[in-house]
Amino acid sequence: MRPGIGVSPGNVPVYYGGGHLKAVERRVKVAEVVLRWVIFGLGVLAAALVASDTQVTNIFSLEKKAKFTDMKALVFLVIANAIAAGYSLIQGLRCAVSMIKGSVLFDKALALVIFSCDQVMAYVTLAAVAAAAQSAVLGEFGQSELQWMKLCNLYRRFCSRVGEGILSSFVVSLGMVSLSGLSAFNLFRLFGNNKGKTRG
Amino acid sequence: MRPGIGVSPGNVPVYYGGGHLKAVERRVKVAEVVLRWVIFGLGVLAAALVASDTQVTNIFSLEKKAKFTDMKALVFLVIANAIAAGYSLIQGLRCAVSMIKGSVLFDKALALVIFSCDQVMAYVTLAAVAAAAQSAVLGEFGQSELQWMKLCNLYRRFCSRVGEGILSSFVVSLGMVSLSGLSAFNLFRLFGNNKGKTRG
């Protein structure tokens, strides 16, 4: 770090000798902020689509109402997406503030926390999508060997809404997986910058 | 790196000035090799438990046979665990060889590949467990709102075997998550060692 650039604790302005690395890092930063806001939007969309989804159908003159709480996997999906959206909002704001300030994350502990949180969110959203997709497949096709009848022919509109919600959540989980990769990159960068001065 | 220690491409003997870091790295290495072999064992166990599981029951004088292929999620679970076990076997052998040789991973590209593979395996095994667990919950408790009856009262032995398989797979996925963490640590260590010589 050159003296006189103005160091603030945690955040310091970017300075690198190599212009190439600087360009890569700028791109990573833009990708991170875009991904965080896309995940926020899609997370809210997925949670809203599934949570607000209901359909009333008459089966043999019996009125039946389908709602997302009928299936535990969908409840888990809504909760996971709500958490992912909330988390991405906070992180998106952090990224936006650091972009406006023109500063770059330089705190190892914070970078490690962000990487760990991104990992946890990636695991949670992926597990939620997998469980919900399994339920959706059962709803759509049934499982004749187990006498579980398909239901989506009865609740067409309900099922397509859930399908859109699952698709949206899938993109959210892929986004969280990508963000984990970006956060890992940020962490490597920090370890590469500050350590190893006495070695080589 | 001190001269005269004998550098081989990719693998070089451990040398660090700090005894503390060396001890930490040795512990990480032991943890890695133990985890890889535990995952191999539990992955094989989970795949074998679920794949070999069948039960024949009489329902209203009709002979019905339950097998894991009746449920797509269980097929996915078996495949995921088989892949995880095969992958862990290869990695376990690599770790064992490097321990016997007393060498330490020093190739950044290889470390990055291992980290990425561990991440993919963690995501895949976790998704498989989530989907299978969702199926298991439906089998155990049914979903009365959807007219899906519980089946595990009919196939008690089948279901407990599947349950054991899922539990084993869950430990496998937790192990893969932990290994991702260890591989990330290994990668940080490498970036810390070789880079940043011109910075600080």
XYZ file of C-alpha atoms in Angstrom:
400
model
C 0.000 0.000 0.000
C 1.425 3.341 -0.978
C 1.407 5.924 1.767
C -0.851 8.930 1.481
C -3.762 7.269 -0.287
C -6.000 7.597 2.740
C -6.575 4.406 4.644
C -9.814 3.850 6.511
C -10.153 0.813 8.771
C -11.678 -2.106 6.867
C -12.148 -0.295 3.585
C -9.248 1.109 1.594
C -9.160 2.518 -1.919
C -8.077 0.119 -4.638
C -4.514 0.339 -5.658
C -2.712 -2.250 -7.726
C 0.300 -2.102 -9.934
C -1.275 -4.331 -12.589
C -4.025 -2.720 -14.627
C -5.241 -6.144 -15.695
C -5.952 -7.298 -12.145
C -7.682 -4.020 -11.434
C -9.983 -4.518 -14.430
C -10.755 -8.088 -13.320
C -11.566 -6.904 -9.822
C -13.825 -4.142 -11.108
C -15.706 -6.712 -13.173
C -15.980 -9.048 -10.172
C -17.332 -6.177 -8.122
C -19.943 -5.233 -10.726
C -20.921 -8.899 -11.092
C -21.285 -9.190 -7.319
C -23.549 -6.167 -6.952
C -25.691 -7.183 -9.958
C -26.015 -10.755 -8.663
C -26.979 -9.594 -5.170
C -29.759 -7.370 -6.469
C -31.002 -10.002 -8.950
C -31.132 -12.543 -6.101
C -32.991 -10.054 -3.935
C -35.594 -9.494 -6.676
C -35.994 -13.153 -7.586
C -36.053 -14.230 -3.936
C -38.910 -11.829 -3.190
C -40.665 -12.933 -6.394
C -40.321 -16.636 -5.543
C -41.513 -16.210 -1.967
C -44.454 -14.032 -3.085
C -45.450 -16.359 -5.936
C -45.565 -19.432 -3.718
C -46.877 -17.833 -0.520
C -49.780 -16.053 -2.223
C -50.732 -19.102 -4.293
C -54.164 -20.622 -3.618
C -56.750 -22.393 -5.731
C -60.207 -23.723 -4.926
C -61.437 -26.732 -6.867
C -64.568 -28.845 -6.690
C -63.809 -32.546 -6.430
C -66.977 -34.689 -6.440
C -68.977 -31.657 -5.267
C -66.502 -31.228 -2.398
C -64.811 -27.852 -2.277
C -61.047 -28.252 -1.788
C -58.570 -25.430 -1.362
C -54.916 -25.849 -2.244
C -52.387 -23.631 -0.474
C -48.645 -23.704 -0.062
C -48.849 -24.719 3.609
C -50.270 -28.087 2.493
C -46.735 -29.051 1.598
C -43.883 -28.614 4.063
C -41.351 -28.344 1.237
C -43.097 -25.239 -0.111
C -43.115 -23.637 3.352
C -39.362 -24.314 3.553
C -38.983 -22.814 0.047
C -40.799 -19.608 1.007
C -38.759 -19.217 4.213
C -35.459 -19.938 2.443
C -36.215 -17.412 -0.311
C -37.332 -14.776 2.185
C -34.074 -15.219 4.117
C -32.032 -15.165 0.880
C -33.812 -11.976 -0.233
C -33.269 -10.257 3.126
C -29.621 -11.278 3.195
C -29.088 -10.126 -0.401
C -30.721 -6.779 0.349
C -28.263 -6.126 3.190
C -25.303 -7.315 1.098
C -26.533 -5.387 -1.959
C -26.659 -2.195 0.094
C -23.139 -2.867 1.423
C -21.865 -3.395 -2.142
C -23.646 -0.302 -3.437
C -22.242 1.868 -0.627
C -18.708 0.565 -1.213
C -19.068 1.217 -4.972
C -20.283 4.774 -4.415
C -17.438 5.360 -1.968
C -15.053 3.742 -4.444
C -13.610 1.618 -1.668
C -12.790 -2.059 -1.747
C -13.226 -4.688 0.932
C -9.921 -5.180 2.706
C -10.947 -6.692 6.005
C -10.063 -10.378 6.086
C -12.442 -11.232 8.925
C -15.351 -9.521 7.155
C -14.491 -11.235 3.853
C -14.423 -14.580 5.660
C -17.808 -13.898 7.270
C -19.280 -12.915 3.873
C -17.853 -16.043 2.222
C -19.230 -18.242 5.026
C -22.674 -16.612 4.892
C -22.782 -16.942 1.083
C -21.907 -20.610 1.455
C -24.638 -21.212 4.029
C -27.208 -19.366 1.879
C -26.159 -21.375 -1.194
C -26.580 -24.646 0.718
C -29.930 -23.623 2.248
C -31.494 -22.319 -0.995
C -30.254 -25.339 -2.955
C -31.663 -27.773 -0.379
C -34.989 -25.896 -0.411
C -35.174 -26.015 -4.211
C -34.325 -29.742 -4.250
C -37.018 -30.592 -1.708
C -39.626 -28.399 -3.443
C -38.732 -29.799 -6.872
C -39.190 -33.323 -5.530
C -42.646 -32.350 -4.223
C -43.479 -30.665 -7.518
C -42.530 -33.768 -9.491
C -44.786 -35.845 -7.240
C -47.615 -33.333 -7.664
C -47.207 -33.208 -11.413
C -46.726 -36.902 -12.187
C -47.883 -38.664 -9.026
C -46.233 -41.923 -8.022
C -48.460 -44.743 -9.146
C -46.341 -47.393 -7.371
C -47.119 -45.676 -4.066
C -50.764 -44.827 -4.853
C -49.940 -41.135 -4.697
C -52.118 -39.602 -7.369
C -51.035 -36.614 -9.381
C -52.737 -33.431 -8.286
C -51.687 -30.822 -10.786
C -54.461 -31.795 -13.201
C -56.879 -30.707 -10.449
C -54.964 -27.597 -9.438
C -53.516 -26.445 -12.768
C -53.170 -22.768 -11.947
C -51.813 -23.472 -8.460
C -49.179 -25.800 -9.852
C -47.964 -23.495 -12.612
C -47.539 -20.696 -10.061
C -45.547 -23.038 -7.808
C -43.513 -24.073 -10.848
C -42.650 -20.442 -11.575
C -41.721 -19.983 -7.918
C -39.422 -23.019 -8.007
C -37.796 -21.817 -11.235
C -37.196 -18.426 -9.665
C -35.758 -20.084 -6.537
C -33.523 -22.230 -8.699
C -32.032 -19.101 -10.262
C -31.653 -17.684 -6.721
C -29.717 -20.776 -5.603
C -27.506 -20.706 -8.723
C -26.867 -17.035 -8.004
C -25.888 -17.836 -4.414
C -23.534 -20.565 -5.671
C -21.915 -18.041 -8.052
C -21.657 -15.485 -5.250
C -19.897 -18.046 -3.069
C -17.331 -18.356 -5.844
C -16.932 -14.569 -6.067
C -16.587 -14.266 -2.285
C -13.964 -17.005 -2.324
C -12.111 -15.032 -5.021
C -12.292 -11.895 -2.862
C -10.895 -13.830 0.065
C -8.013 -15.284 -1.999
C -7.208 -11.783 -3.188
C -6.956 -10.557 0.410
C -4.796 -13.470 1.502
C -2.614 -12.894 -1.526
C -2.220 -9.209 -0.718
C -1.289 -9.198 2.925
C 0.368 -12.501 3.655
C 3.540 -14.194 2.535
C 5.728 -11.112 2.815
C 8.372 -13.069 4.638
C 8.148 -16.121 2.441
C 8.584 -17.043 -1.172
C 11.236 -21.334 0.226
C 14.759 -21.999 1.410
C 17.147 -23.252 -1.243
C 18.410 -26.820 -1.066
C 15.254 -28.377 0.384
C 14.482 -30.202 -2.847
C 11.630 -28.766 -4.877
C 9.484 -31.048 -7.016
C 6.916 -29.554 -9.364
C 3.497 -29.429 -7.742
C 4.487 -31.025 -4.440
C 7.134 -29.561 -2.198
C 8.112 -30.482 1.351
C 6.564 -28.404 4.089
C 8.681 -25.629 5.431
C 7.422 -22.773 7.499
C 9.103 -20.487 9.900
C 6.188 -20.577 12.354
C 5.755 -23.854 14.228
C 2.168 -22.892 15.064
C 1.064 -22.680 11.428
C 2.798 -25.960 10.711
C 0.868 -27.660 13.524
C -2.422 -26.199 12.256
C -1.663 -27.421 8.741
C -0.791 -30.894 9.955
C -4.097 -31.029 11.814
C -5.974 -29.806 8.718
C -4.253 -32.496 6.676
C -5.159 -35.255 9.131
C -8.738 -33.949 9.304
C -8.917 -33.962 5.500
C -7.714 -37.530 5.081
C -9.978 -38.805 7.891
C -12.997 -36.965 6.460
C -12.353 -38.279 2.944
C -12.209 -41.882 4.133
C -15.236 -41.485 6.415
C -17.194 -40.030 3.484
C -16.070 -42.892 1.272
C -17.288 -45.436 3.842
C -20.579 -43.709 4.596
C -21.246 -43.003 0.904
C -20.849 -46.693 0.055
C -22.982 -47.603 3.075
C -25.759 -45.167 2.131
C -25.836 -46.259 -1.515
C -25.804 -49.949 -0.531
C -28.477 -49.544 2.165
C -30.913 -47.795 -0.157
C -30.130 -49.661 -3.390
C -30.440 -53.126 -1.819
C -33.612 -52.252 0.056
C -36.780 -54.150 -0.919
C -39.847 -55.347 0.950
C -42.841 -57.371 -0.154
C -46.146 -56.738 1.596
C -49.648 -58.067 1.125
C -52.219 -55.310 0.803
C -55.779 -56.669 0.530
C -54.360 -60.018 -0.665
C -52.404 -58.128 -3.359
C -48.665 -58.675 -3.256
C -46.822 -55.365 -3.501
C -43.064 -54.923 -3.632
C -41.389 -51.712 -2.515
C -38.017 -50.857 -4.011
C -35.908 -47.742 -4.157
C -36.605 -47.181 -7.878
C -40.246 -46.456 -6.982
C -39.082 -43.033 -5.869
C -36.930 -40.871 -8.106
C -35.457 -39.059 -5.114
C -34.003 -42.323 -3.792
C -32.457 -43.116 -7.181
C -30.860 -39.655 -7.131
C -29.661 -40.332 -3.557
C -28.007 -43.620 -4.539
C -26.299 -42.049 -7.581
C -25.132 -39.002 -5.601
C -23.693 -41.180 -2.831
C -21.995 -43.496 -5.292
C -20.354 -40.506 -7.011
C -19.389 -38.992 -3.637
C -17.863 -42.316 -2.536
C -15.908 -42.733 -5.780
C -14.666 -39.162 -5.628
C -13.664 -39.521 -1.966
C -11.799 -42.742 -2.712
C -9.667 -40.996 -5.350
C -9.097 -37.983 -3.087
C -8.432 -40.201 -0.075
C -5.740 -42.060 -2.023
C -4.202 -38.745 -3.124
C -4.152 -37.531 0.506
C -2.713 -40.817 1.770
C 0.048 -40.788 -0.859
C 0.963 -37.179 -0.083
C 1.027 -37.995 3.666
C 3.301 -40.996 3.141
C 5.558 -38.923 0.920
C 5.432 -36.143 3.505
C 4.710 -33.638 0.758
C 2.170 -30.856 0.801
C -0.071 -29.627 -1.973
C 1.532 -26.568 -3.516
C -0.060 -26.411 -6.944
C -2.579 -23.581 -7.090
C -4.441 -24.926 -10.116
C -4.824 -28.352 -8.491
C -5.960 -26.787 -5.207
C -8.534 -24.751 -7.124
C -9.794 -27.856 -8.946
C -10.074 -29.751 -5.628
C -11.939 -26.850 -4.000
C -14.333 -26.605 -6.960
C -14.956 -30.366 -7.012
C -15.558 -30.413 -3.243
C -18.036 -27.578 -3.675
C -19.898 -29.376 -6.462
C -20.008 -32.598 -4.429
C -21.268 -30.711 -1.364
C -24.067 -29.115 -3.414
C -25.013 -32.380 -5.140
C -25.064 -34.518 -1.981
C -26.979 -31.853 -0.043
C -29.591 -31.525 -2.805
C -29.944 -35.323 -2.938
C -30.428 -35.538 0.835
C -32.982 -32.716 0.789
C -35.044 -34.347 -1.961
C -34.848 -37.788 -0.342
C -35.717 -36.384 3.086
C -38.775 -34.699 1.595
C -39.857 -38.036 0.089
C -39.186 -39.797 3.367
C -41.328 -37.320 5.294
C -44.163 -37.891 2.809
C -43.735 -41.669 3.118
C -43.672 -41.536 6.915
C -46.470 -39.058 7.575
C -48.345 -38.872 4.279
C -50.010 -35.619 3.267
C -53.676 -35.894 4.132
C -54.519 -32.560 2.430
C -53.324 -34.063 -0.862
C -54.749 -37.557 -0.308
C -51.257 -38.990 -0.267
C -51.413 -41.752 2.300
C -48.484 -42.648 4.502
C -46.785 -45.837 3.401
C -44.217 -46.555 6.056
C -46.753 -48.348 8.239
C -47.059 -50.865 5.373
C -43.335 -51.035 4.600
C -41.804 -50.646 8.061
C -38.534 -52.441 7.384
C -38.110 -50.789 3.979
C -38.608 -47.344 5.463
C -36.220 -47.787 8.382
C -33.510 -48.945 5.989
C -34.146 -45.876 3.787
C -34.038 -43.734 6.927
C -30.630 -45.140 7.842
C -29.463 -44.494 4.280
C -30.647 -40.877 4.422
C -28.970 -40.356 7.803
C -25.728 -41.748 6.397
C -26.058 -39.503 3.323
C -26.684 -36.525 5.553
C -23.388 -37.155 7.332
C -21.771 -37.530 3.880
C -23.108 -34.141 2.795
C -22.014 -32.484 6.061
C -18.590 -34.037 5.518
C -18.440 -32.631 1.982
C -19.412 -29.197 3.311
C -16.599 -29.410 5.891
C -14.159 -30.566 3.204
C -15.096 -27.565 1.057
C -14.081 -25.414 4.009
C -10.772 -27.258 4.387
C -10.057 -27.008 0.650
C -10.804 -23.290 0.780
C -8.322 -23.008 3.659
C -5.714 -24.870 1.596
C -6.306 -22.503 -1.279
C -6.004 -19.399 0.940
C -2.760 -20.790 2.304
C -1.368 -21.162 -1.220
C -2.436 -17.683 -2.268
C -0.938 -16.347 0.949
C 2.373 -18.128 0.335
C 3.202 -17.295 -3.239
C 1.478 -14.060 -4.033
C 1.790 -10.550 -2.720
C 5.564 -10.482 -2.781
C 5.549 -7.131 -4.507
C 2.740 -5.731 -2.436
C 1.997 -5.122 1.215
